[in-house]
XYZ file of C-alpha atoms in Angstrom:
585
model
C -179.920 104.848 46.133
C -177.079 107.649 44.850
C -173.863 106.948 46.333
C -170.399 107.612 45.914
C -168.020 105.487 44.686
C -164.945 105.037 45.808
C -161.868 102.108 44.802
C -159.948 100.936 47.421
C -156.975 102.000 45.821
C -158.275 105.467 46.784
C -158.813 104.691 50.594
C -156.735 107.167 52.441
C -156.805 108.453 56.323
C -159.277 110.967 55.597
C -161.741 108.576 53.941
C -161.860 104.929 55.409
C -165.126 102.635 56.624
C -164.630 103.982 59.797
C -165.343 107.316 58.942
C -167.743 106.196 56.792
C -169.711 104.330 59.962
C -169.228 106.940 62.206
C -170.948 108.990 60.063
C -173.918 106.364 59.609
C -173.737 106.050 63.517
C -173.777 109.827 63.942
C -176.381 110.815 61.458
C -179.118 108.209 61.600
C -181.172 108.357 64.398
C -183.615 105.559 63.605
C -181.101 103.138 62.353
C -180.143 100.554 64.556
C -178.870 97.821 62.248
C -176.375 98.459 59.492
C -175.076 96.492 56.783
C -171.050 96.863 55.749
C -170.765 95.350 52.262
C -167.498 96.425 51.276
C -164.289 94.684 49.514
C -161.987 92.396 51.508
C -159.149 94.554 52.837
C -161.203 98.022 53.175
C -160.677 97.277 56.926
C -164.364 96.341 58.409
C -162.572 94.815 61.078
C -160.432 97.859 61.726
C -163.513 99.818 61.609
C -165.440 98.087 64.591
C -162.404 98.786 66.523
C -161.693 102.169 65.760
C -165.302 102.838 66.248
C -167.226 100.047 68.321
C -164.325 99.869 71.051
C -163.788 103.737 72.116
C -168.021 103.305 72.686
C -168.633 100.408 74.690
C -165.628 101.060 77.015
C -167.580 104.886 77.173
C -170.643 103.362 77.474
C -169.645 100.763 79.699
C -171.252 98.181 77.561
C -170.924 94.513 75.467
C -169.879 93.487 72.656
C -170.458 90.286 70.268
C -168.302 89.172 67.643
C -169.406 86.672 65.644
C -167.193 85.008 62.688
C -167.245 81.957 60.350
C -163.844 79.982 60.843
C -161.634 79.466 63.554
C -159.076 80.714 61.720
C -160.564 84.313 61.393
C -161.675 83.882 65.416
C -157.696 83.529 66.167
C -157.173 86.511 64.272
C -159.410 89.097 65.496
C -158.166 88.010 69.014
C -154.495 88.619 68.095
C -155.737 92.143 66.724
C -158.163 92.557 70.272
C -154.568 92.032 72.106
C -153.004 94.318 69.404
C -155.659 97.518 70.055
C -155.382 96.702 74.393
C -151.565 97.365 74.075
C -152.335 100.445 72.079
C -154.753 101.343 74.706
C -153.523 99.958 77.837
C -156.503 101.985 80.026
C -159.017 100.324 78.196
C -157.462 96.472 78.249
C -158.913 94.885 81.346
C -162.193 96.075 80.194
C -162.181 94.947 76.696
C -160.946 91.721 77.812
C -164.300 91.705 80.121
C -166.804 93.144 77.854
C -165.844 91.996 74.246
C -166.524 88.163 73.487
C -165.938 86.392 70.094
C -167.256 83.321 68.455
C -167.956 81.152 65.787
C -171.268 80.598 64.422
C -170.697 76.793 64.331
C -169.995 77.197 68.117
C -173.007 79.018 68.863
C -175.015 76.923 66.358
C -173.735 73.379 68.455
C -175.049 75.074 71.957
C -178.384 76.045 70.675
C -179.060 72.348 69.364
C -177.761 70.725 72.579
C -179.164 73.308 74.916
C -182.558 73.815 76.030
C -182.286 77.780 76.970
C -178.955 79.831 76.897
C -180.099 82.699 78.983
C -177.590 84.184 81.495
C -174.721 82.409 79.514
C -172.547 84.367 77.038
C -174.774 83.106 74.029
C -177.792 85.192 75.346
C -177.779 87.811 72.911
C -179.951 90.404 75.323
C -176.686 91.306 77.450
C -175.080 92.816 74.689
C -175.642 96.416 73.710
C -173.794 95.606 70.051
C -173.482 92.922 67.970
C -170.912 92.132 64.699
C -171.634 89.840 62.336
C -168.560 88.933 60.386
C -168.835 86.898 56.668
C -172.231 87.090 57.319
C -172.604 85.584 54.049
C -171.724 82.643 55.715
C -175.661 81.787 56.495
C -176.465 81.002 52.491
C -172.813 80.027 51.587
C -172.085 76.865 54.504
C -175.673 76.053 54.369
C -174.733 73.599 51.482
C -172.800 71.484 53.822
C -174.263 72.571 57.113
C -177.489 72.486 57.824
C -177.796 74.900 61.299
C -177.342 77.605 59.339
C -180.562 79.137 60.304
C -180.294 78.096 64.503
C -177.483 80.742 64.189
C -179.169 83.282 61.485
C -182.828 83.208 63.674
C -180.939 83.314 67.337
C -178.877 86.255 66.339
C -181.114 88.948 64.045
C -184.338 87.717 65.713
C -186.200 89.824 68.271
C -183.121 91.407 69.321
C -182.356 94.846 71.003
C -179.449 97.233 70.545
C -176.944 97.602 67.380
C -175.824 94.917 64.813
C -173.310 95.299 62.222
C -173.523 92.689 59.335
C -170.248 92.547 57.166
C -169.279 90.857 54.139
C -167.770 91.207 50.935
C -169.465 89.512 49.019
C -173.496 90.308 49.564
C -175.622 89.434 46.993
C -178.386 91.870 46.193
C -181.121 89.163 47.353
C -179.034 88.376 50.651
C -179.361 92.280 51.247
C -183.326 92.380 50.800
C -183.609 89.733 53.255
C -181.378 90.662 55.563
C -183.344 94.587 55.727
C -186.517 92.507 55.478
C -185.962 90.031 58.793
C -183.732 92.731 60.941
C -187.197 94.962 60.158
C -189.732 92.118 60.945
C -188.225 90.952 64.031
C -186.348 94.212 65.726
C -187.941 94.058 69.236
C -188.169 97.998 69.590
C -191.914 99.688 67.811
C -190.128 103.098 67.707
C -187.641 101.637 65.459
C -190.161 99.840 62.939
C -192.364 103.425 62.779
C -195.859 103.114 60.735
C -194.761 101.125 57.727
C -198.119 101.014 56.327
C -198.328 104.903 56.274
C -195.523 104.883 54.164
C -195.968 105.212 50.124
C -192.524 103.122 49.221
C -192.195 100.613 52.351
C -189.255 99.330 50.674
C -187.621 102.432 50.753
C -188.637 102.824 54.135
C -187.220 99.302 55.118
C -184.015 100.512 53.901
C -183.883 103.776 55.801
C -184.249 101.736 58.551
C -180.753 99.356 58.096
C -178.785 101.130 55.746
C -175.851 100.519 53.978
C -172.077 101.395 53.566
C -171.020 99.501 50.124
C -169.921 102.849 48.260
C -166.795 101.442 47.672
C -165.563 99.055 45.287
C -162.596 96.975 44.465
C -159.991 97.345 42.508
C -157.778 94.650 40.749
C -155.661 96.495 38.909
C -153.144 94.997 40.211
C -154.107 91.358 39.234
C -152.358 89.360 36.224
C -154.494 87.164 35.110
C -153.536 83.587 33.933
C -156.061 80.837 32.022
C -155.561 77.045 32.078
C -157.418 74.564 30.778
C -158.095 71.744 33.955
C -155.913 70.637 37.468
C -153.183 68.184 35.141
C -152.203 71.749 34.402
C -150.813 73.393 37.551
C -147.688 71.087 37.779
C -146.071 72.778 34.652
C -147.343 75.942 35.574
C -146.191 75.877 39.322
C -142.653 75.485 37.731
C -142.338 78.445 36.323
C -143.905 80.330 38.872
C -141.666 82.818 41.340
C -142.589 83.061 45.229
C -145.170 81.622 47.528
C -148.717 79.897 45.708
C -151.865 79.472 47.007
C -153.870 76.924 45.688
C -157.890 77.012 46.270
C -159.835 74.403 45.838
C -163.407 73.030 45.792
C -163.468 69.603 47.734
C -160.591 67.674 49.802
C -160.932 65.335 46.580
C -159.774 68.098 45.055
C -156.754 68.978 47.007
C -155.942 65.271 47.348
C -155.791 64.569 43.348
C -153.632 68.234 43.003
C -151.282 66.538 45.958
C -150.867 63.366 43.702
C -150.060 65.485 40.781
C -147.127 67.709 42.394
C -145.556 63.826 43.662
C -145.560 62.533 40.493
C -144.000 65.638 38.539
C -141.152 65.868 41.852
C -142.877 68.713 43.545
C -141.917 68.369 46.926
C -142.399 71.471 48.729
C -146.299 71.986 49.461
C -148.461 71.150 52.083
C -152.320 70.264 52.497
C -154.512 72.414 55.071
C -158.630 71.384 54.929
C -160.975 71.375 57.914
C -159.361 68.206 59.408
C -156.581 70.322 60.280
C -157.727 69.965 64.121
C -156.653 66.437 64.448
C -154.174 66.575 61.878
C -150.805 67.743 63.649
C -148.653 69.177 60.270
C -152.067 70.985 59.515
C -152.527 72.143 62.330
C -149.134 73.782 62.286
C -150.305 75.361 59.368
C -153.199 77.166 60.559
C -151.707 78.040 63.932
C -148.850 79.945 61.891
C -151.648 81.501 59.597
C -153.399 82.584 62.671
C -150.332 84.304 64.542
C -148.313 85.428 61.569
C -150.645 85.671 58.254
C -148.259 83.245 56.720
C -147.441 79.800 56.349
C -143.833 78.026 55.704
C -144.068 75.703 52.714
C -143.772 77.370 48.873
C -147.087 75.778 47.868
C -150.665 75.431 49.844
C -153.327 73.683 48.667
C -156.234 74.862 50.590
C -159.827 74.154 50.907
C -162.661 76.911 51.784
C -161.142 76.062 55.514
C -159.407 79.953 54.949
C -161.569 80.779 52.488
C -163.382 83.820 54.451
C -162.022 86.495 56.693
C -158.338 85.240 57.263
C -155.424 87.904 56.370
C -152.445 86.959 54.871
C -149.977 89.394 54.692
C -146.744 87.797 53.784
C -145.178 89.820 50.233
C -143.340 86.485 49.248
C -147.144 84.881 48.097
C -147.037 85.591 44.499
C -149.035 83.538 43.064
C -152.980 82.251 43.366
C -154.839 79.287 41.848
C -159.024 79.274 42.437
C -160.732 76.408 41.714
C -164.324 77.442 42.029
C -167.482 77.793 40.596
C -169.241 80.318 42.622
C -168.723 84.089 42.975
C -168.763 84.544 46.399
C -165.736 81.850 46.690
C -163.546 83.901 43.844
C -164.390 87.106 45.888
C -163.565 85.630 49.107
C -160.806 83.631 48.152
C -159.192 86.250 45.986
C -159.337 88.790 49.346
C -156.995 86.296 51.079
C -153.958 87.677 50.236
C -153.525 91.470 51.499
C -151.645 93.545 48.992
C -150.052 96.689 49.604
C -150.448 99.559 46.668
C -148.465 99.175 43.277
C -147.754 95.221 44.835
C -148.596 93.221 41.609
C -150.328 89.471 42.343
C -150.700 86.374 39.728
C -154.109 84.980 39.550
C -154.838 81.441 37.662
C -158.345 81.312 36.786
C -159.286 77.160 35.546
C -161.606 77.638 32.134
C -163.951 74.603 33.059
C -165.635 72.819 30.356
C -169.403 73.006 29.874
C -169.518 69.234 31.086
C -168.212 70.150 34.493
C -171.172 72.518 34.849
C -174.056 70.031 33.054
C -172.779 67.397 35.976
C -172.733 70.043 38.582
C -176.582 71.034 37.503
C -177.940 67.398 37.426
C -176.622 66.928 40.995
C -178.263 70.414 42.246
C -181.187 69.818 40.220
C -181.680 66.151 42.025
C -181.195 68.094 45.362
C -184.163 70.572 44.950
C -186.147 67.830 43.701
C -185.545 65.688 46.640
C -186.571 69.181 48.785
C -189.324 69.510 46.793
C -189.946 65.435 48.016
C -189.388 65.619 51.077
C -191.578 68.878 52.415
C -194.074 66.701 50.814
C -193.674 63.733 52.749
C -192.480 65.619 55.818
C -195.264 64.734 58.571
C -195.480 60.749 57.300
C -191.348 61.045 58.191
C -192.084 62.517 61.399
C -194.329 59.747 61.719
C -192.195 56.824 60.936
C -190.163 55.495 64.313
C -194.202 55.174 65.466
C -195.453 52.667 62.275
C -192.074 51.657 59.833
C -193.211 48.169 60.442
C -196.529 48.480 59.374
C -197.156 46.719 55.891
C -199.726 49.495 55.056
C -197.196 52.407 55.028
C -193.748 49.932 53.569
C -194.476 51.731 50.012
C -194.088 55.733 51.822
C -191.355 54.472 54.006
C -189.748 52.988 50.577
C -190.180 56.117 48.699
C -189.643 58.597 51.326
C -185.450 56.708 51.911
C -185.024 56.637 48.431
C -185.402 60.770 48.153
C -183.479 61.465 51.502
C -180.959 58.979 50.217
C -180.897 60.783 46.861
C -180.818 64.394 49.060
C -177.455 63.636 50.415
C -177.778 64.146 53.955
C -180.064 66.778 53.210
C -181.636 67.256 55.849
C -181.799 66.585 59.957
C -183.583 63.470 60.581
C -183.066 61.675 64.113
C -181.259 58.607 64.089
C -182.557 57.435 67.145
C -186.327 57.600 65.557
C -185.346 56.562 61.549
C -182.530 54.418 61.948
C -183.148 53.076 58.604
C -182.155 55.552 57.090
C -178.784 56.671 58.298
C -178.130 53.169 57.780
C -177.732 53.600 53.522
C -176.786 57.493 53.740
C -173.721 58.884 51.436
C -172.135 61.739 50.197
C -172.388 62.466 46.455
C -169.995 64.722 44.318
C -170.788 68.538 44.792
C -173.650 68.463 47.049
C -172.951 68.025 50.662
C -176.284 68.146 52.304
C -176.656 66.336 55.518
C -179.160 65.046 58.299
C -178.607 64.809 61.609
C -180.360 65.100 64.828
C -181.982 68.406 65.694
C -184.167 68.732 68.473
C -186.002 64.952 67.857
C -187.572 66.856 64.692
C -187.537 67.013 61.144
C -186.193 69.730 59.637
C -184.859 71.794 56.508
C -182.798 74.400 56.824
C -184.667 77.573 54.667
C -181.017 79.463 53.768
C -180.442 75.925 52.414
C -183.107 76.109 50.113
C -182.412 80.000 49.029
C -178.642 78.916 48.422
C -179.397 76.211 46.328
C -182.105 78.304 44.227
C -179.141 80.785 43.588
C -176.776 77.724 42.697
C -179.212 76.517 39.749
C -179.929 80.069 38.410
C -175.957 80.700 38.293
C -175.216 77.576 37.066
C -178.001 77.863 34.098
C -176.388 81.228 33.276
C -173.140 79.779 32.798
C -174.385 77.152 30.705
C -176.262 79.162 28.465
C -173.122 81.720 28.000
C -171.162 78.598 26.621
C -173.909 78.588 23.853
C -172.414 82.541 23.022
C -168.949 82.382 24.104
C -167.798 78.534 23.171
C -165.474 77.088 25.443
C -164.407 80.337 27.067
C -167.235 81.135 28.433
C -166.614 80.571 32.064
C -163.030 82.042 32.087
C -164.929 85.494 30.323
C -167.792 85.331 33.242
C -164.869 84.754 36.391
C -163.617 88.156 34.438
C -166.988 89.651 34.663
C -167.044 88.439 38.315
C -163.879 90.622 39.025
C -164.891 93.610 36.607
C -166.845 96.129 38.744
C -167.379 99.306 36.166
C -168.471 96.326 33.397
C -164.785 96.554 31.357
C -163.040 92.975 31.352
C -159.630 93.146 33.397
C -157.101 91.862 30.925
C -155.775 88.278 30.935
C -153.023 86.143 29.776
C -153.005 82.312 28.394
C -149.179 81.981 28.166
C -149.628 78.103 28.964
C -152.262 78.008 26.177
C -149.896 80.241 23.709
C -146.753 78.001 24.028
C -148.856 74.729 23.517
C -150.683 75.986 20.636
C -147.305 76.926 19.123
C -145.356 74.018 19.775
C -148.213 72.123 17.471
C -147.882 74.631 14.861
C -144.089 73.757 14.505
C -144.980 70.104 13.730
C -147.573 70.852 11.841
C -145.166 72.588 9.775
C -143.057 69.308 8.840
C -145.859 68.199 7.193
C -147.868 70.828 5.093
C -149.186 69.843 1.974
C -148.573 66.180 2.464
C -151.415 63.888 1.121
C -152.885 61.070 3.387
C -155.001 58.336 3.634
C -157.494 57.648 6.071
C -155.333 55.284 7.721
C -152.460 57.055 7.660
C -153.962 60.342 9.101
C -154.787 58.124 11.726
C -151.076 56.820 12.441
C -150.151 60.939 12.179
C -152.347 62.338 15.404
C -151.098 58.879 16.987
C -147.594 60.063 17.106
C -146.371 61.005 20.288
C -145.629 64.371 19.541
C -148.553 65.346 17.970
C -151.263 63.541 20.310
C -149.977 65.127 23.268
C -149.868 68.556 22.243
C -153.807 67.502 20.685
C -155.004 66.006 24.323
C -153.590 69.483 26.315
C -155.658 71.405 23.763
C -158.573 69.951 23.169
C -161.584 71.098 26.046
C -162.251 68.644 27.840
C -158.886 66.987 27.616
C -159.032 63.915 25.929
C -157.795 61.079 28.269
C -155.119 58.904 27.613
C -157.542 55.885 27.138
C -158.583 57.177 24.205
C -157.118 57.925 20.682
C -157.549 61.196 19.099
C -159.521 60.776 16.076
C -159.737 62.061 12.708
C -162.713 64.305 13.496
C -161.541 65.791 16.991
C -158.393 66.837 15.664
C -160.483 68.312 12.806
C -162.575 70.382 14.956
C -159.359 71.234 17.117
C -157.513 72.930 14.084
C -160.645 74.672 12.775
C -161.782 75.945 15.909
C -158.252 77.840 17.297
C -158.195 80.630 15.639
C -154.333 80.387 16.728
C -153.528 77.637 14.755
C -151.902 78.201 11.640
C -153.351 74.992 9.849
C -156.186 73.126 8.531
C -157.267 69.532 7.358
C -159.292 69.116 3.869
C -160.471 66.472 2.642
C -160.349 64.929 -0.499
C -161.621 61.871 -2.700
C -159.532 60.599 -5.355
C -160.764 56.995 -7.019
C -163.930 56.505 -4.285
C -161.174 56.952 -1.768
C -160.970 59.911 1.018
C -157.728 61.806 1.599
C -156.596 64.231 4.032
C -154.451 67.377 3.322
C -152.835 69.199 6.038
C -152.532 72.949 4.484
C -152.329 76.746 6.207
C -155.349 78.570 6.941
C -156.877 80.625 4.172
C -155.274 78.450 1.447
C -157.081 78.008 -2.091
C -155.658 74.166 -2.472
């Protein structure tokens, strides 16, 4: 499909989404479901507003927002209270006629509910719908598995208008999306004689089309590389203004937390998902919510404000992501709202190819455990009737090893299998989980899509180190953020000042001759192991010596360093010389 492009550094009045879906709304006739994949801060939101609210207070109709985080739900009703002071003629209805969400909300009443019609979580009363981070149905499905109550419930057999908004859509998230909102639209007039048509595809499309003709632009980022966490401390010092710290896991967080008390950095605070019964974070949030801001000089935060959640405050300077995936860079970066010319640090971690080999043997254990239990899923259906039975001990053996293995995988009844909740535990990266759902068995199919995307990303990543060496996932976080295919620029000034500070002692020592054993009292000194440990990828712990051949490959291998070890054999015995690079000795 042509379109054209446009940055969001080019976004003006005369050209916004809001235009841009009034036009779609205007000059479709068919369309009834529309897909808004643009970057964070080209003003979806604003868009709905500007567009969605003028109609259904015309119209006299309803309105469904639907978001991902609490955080984002205490936002767009601060802006709903913003536009009804704007508009005071129109703020009694709103108030009636618009209702907001969370999908983790909606997803707890269908479990616990037997029918929701006539409530506000019947979907037929309202004339438009908004789906906000709706991403969110792949992306949480690794830790939640009602993912797909929510997804079926609301694009599903449904009537009227439904906007589906992200940043961060994945080409195969699109297809399905134009695929299901096809399939399942109640109305035949919309779906139209898709056999008669020679590209049904095409077709599809033309029936939920899409505004994504514009793209991001982070021109203003300056990009920073470091090598793993134990690096932060000495890079938080020198930074100037607010930081933002992303990370992965609350294990994350908690070790980064550890590291700030034992270099004296006092100043930060913690903010994860138990933020509801944890007063200070709590605190946090609400003052994120209300004033897209937060009080401390450092936050170390967890995917808790990961998606849709504005912060506008000029004094954040600074951003560290921790992450793996795309979608979290995207979403993570889009955080912090810049205004034009406003420049913004980024700190991108490198990650060494043995973070990403232990990250693929856990997802590869989870899809074979899937793969496990669909086979076994009617015998686990069957087991609060016959677990006792000798005959069947072996399946009921095998079957608890797999779900074990699966992680909470998927939604078992405790009240039928108490056996196995019994032995059930979290594992490293991959937070599946079981839990009750309607006294069945059940996988959660956006789980299973999500983690197929996982492996394929992760295998791409691993092969890349085979081409790129150890910068290989620093260069594809670059391509992540490169839209028109040209690398954005990036700095290693933590890198550049290590790398020269063991050049200078290097230098005390060219040319001198050494034995075996004492080359091996040299890269024991103080000085020169330390600067060897911070360089070498993966960091060599302090458990263990750096040895001849490490530090070999280390000098060889930086093209920054200035010197080199041969070796020698005088008399049967082996000698090391430490000389510059490109020297004939």
């Amino acid at each position: 499909m042509n379109r054209n492009i446009i940055t969001t550094k080019e976004l003006n009045n005369n050209l916004t989404v809001s235009v841009l879906l009034s036009q779609k709304l205007s000059n479709t006739q068919q369309a009834r479901n529309f897909i808004i994949n643009t970057p964070t801060g080209s003003g979806k939101t604003f868009a709905i507003q500007e567009v969605l609210f003028p109609r259904i207070y015309s119209e006299q109709s309803h309105l469904l927002y639907v978001v991902n985080r609490n955080a984002v739900l205490g936002q767009f009703s601060a802006s709903l209270k913003e536009y009804s002071q704007r508009h005071p003629d129109m703020a009694e209805f709103l108030y009636q006629h618009v209702t907001c969400m969370t999908y983790q909300r909606l997803e707890t009443v269908l479990r616990t509910c037997e029918s929701v019609a006539g409530t506000i979580y019947d979907t037929r009363r309202y004339n438009y719908i908004c789906l906000d981070e709706v991403h969110y149905f792949w992306h949480d499905s690794s830790f939640n598995p009602y993912t797909d109550l929510s997804y079926q419930h609301l694009l599903f057999n449904q009537t009227g208008f439904r906007f589906l908004m992200s940043a961060s859509l994945t080409d195969e998230m699109i297809r399905k999306l134009q695929a299901d909102l096809y399939n399942h639209t109640r109305e035949a007039s919309y779906r139209g004689p898709i056999h008669a048509q020679p590209n049904p595809e095409k077709y599809i499309s033309s029936r939920c089309p899409i505004i994504d003709n514009l793209k991001p632009d982070y021109s203003n980022l300056h990009v920073n590389a470091f090598n793993v966490m134990d690096d932060i401390p000495e890079l938080i010092k020198k930074c100037q203004g607010k930081t933002i710290i992303f990370v992965s896991s609350i294990a994350e967080g908690n070790r980064i937390a550890d590291l700030f008390k034992s270099n004296n950095i006092a100043d930060f605070k913690v903010l994860t998902s138990k933020y509801r019964t944890e007063p200070d974070m709590n605190e946090t949030m609400h003052s994120i919510a209300l004033r897209d801001t937060f009080d401390c000089s450092i936050l170390i935060t967890t995917t808790v404000i990961d998606n849709g959640v504005n912060l506008k405050d000029n004094s954040i300077k600074n951003l560290f992501i921790l992450t793996h995936s795309k979608i979290d860079l995207i979403q993570c970066l889009g955080r912090r709202r810049t205004s034009k010319d406003e420049q913004l640090n980024l700190y991108l971690c490198r990650r060494n190819l043995k973070y990403f080999t232990d990250l693929k043997r856990c997802l590869d254990s989870v899809w074979h455990s899937y793969s496990i239990i669909a086979r076994y899923k009617s015998a686990v259906e069957r087991l609060h009737i016959y677990h006792d039975n000798p005959e069947y001990q072996g399946d009921f053996n095998k079957i608890g090893y797999y779900i074990n293995a699966v992680n909470k995988l998927c939604c078992i009844p405790q009240a039928q299998c108490p056996h196995f909740h019994s032995g059930c535990h979290y594992r490293g990266n991959c937070n599946y989980q079981y839990r009750e759902f309607r006294q069945e068995f059940h996988i959660n199919p956006l789980s299973v899509e999500n983690i197929t995307a996982q492996i394929a990303s992760i295998n791409n990543i691993i092969e890349r180190f085979n081409i790129d060496g150890a910068d290989a996932f620093l260069l594809e976080q670059l391509q992540w953020l490169s839209s028109d295919g040209a690398l954005i620029p990036h700095s290693d000034t933590g890198r550049v000042a290590l790398i020269q500070a063991l050049n200078d002692e290097l230098q005390k020592h060219i040319c001198q001759k050494m034995s075996s054993r004492q080359f091996t009292d040299f890269l024991a000194r103080p000085e020169i192991s330390s600067l060897c440990r911070k360089l070498c990828t993966p960091r060599i712990p302090l458990s263990k010596p750096v040895t001849k051949h490490t530090a070999i490959d280390l000098l060889s291998s930086e093209a920054a360093l200035a010197y080199e070890i041969k070796q020698t054999e005088e008399k049967s015995k082996k000698y090391y010389l430490l000389v510059p690079k490109e020297s004939t000795i």
